[in-house]
Short mmCIF file of C-alpha atoms in Angstrom, two decimals:
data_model
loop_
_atom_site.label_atom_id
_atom_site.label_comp_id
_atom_site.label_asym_id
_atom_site.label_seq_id
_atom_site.Cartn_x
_atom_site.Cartn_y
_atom_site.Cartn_z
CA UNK A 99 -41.82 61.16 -109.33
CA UNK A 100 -38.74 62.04 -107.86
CA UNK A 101 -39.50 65.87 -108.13
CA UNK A 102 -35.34 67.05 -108.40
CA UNK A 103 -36.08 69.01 -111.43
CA UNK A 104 -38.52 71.33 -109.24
CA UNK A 105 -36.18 71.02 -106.17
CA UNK A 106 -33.18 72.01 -108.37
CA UNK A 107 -35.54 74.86 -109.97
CA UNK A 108 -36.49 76.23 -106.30
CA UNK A 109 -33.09 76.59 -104.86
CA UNK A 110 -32.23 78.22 -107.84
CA UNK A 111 -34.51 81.02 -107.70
CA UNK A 112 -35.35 79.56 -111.34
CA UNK A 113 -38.97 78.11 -110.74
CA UNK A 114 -40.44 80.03 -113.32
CA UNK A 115 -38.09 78.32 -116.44
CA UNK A 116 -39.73 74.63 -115.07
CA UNK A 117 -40.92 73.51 -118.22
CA UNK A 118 -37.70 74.58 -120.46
CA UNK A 119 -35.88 72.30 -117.74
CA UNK A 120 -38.34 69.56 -118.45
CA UNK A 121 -37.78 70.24 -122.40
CA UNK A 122 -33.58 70.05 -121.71
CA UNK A 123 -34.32 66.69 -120.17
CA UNK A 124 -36.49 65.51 -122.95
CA UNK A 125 -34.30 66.65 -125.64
CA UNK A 126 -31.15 65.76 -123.90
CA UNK A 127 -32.13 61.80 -122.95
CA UNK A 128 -33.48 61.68 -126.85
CA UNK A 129 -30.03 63.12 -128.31
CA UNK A 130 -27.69 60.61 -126.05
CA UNK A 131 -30.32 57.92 -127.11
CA UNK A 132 -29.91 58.21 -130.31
CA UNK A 133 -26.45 58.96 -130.07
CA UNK A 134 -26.01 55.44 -128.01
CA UNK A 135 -27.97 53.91 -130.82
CA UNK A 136 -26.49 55.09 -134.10
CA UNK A 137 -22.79 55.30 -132.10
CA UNK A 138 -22.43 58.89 -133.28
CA UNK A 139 -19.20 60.81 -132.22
CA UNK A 140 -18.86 64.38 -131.78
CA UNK A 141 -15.46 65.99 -132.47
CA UNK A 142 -15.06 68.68 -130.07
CA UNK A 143 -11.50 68.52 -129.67
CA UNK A 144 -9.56 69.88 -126.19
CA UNK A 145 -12.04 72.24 -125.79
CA UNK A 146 -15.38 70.29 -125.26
CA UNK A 147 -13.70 68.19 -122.88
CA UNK A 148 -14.90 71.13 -120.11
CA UNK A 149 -17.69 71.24 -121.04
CA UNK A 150 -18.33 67.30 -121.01
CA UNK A 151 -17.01 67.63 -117.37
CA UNK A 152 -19.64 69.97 -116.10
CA UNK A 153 -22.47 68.39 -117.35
CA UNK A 154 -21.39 64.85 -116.60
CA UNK A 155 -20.74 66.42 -112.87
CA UNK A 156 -24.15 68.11 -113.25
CA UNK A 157 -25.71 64.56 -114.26
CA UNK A 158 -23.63 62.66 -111.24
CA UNK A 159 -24.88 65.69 -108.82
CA UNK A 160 -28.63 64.78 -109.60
CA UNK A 161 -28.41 61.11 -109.56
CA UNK A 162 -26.79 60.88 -105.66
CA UNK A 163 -29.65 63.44 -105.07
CA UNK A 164 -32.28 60.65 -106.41
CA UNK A 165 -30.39 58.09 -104.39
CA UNK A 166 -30.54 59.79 -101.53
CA UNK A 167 -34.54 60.33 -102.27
CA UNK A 168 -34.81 56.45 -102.51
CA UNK A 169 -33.19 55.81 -99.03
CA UNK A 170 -35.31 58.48 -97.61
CA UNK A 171 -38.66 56.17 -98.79
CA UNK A 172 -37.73 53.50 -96.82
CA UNK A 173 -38.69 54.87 -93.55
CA UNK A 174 -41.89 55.87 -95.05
CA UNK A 175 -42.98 52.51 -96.41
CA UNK A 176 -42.39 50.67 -93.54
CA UNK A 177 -44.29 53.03 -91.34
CA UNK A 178 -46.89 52.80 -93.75
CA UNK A 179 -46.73 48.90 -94.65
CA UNK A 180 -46.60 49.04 -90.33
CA UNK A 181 -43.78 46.52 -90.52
CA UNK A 182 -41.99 44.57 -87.29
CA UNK A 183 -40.05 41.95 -89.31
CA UNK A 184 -38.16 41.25 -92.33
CA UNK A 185 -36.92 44.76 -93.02
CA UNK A 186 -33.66 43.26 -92.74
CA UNK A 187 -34.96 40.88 -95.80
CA UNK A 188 -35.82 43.46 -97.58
CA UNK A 189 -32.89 45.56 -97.30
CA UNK A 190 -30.59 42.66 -98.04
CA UNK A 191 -32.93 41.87 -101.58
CA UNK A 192 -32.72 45.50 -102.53
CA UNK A 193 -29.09 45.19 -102.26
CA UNK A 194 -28.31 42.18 -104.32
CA UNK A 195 -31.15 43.11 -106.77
CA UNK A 196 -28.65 46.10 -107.33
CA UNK A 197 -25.26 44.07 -107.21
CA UNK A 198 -26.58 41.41 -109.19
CA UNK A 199 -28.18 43.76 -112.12
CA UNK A 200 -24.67 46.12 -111.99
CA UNK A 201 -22.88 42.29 -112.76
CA UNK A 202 -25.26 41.62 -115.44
CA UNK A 203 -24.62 44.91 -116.91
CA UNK A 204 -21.30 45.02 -116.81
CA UNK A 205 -20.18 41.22 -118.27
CA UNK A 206 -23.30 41.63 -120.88
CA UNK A 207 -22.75 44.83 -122.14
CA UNK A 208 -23.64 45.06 -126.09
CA UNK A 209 -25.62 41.59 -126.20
#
């Protein structure tokens, strides 16, 4: 568990709406699912286009916050793991585990 939701929720000053965030995210990820699925399209003209920007800035906001929440780990498990070699390894397989599944991603898209 990442725990943004109750970090976002805290520096709000919102911590007592937690679950109604956790029911946004649940009902959000199942619309764009099914959305994705059934290739639905909403016509919201100019005006949604706003809109579309704040939440997909909103969305981009939270995932650099969970990659920044992954980099702080590492530190952790290799002080825990009590590690002298082969971080470098590691680091470098973490790395092209990510390139190689972005490539996969993006000349199998659809299949």
């Amino acid at each position: 568990m990442l725990g943004i939701i109750p970090r976002l929720a805290q520096r709000m000053g919102t911590a007592d709406h937690i679950y109604g965030y956790e029911w946004m995210i649940i009902l959000g990820g199942t619309a764009g699912n099914i959305m994705n699925l059934f290739v639905t399209h909403l016509p919201v003209g100019m005006m949604g286009l706003p809109v579309y920007g704040l939440f997909s800035g909103i969305f981009v906001g939270c995932l650099a916050m969970a990659l920044a929440e992954n980099l702080r780990v590492i530190p952790v498990f290799v002080r825990r793991m009590r590690l002298k070699q082969g971080l470098p390894v590691i680091l470098l397989a973490m790395a092209l585990g990510k390139c190689i599944g972005s490539i996969l991603q993006f000349f199998f898209e659809g299949t």
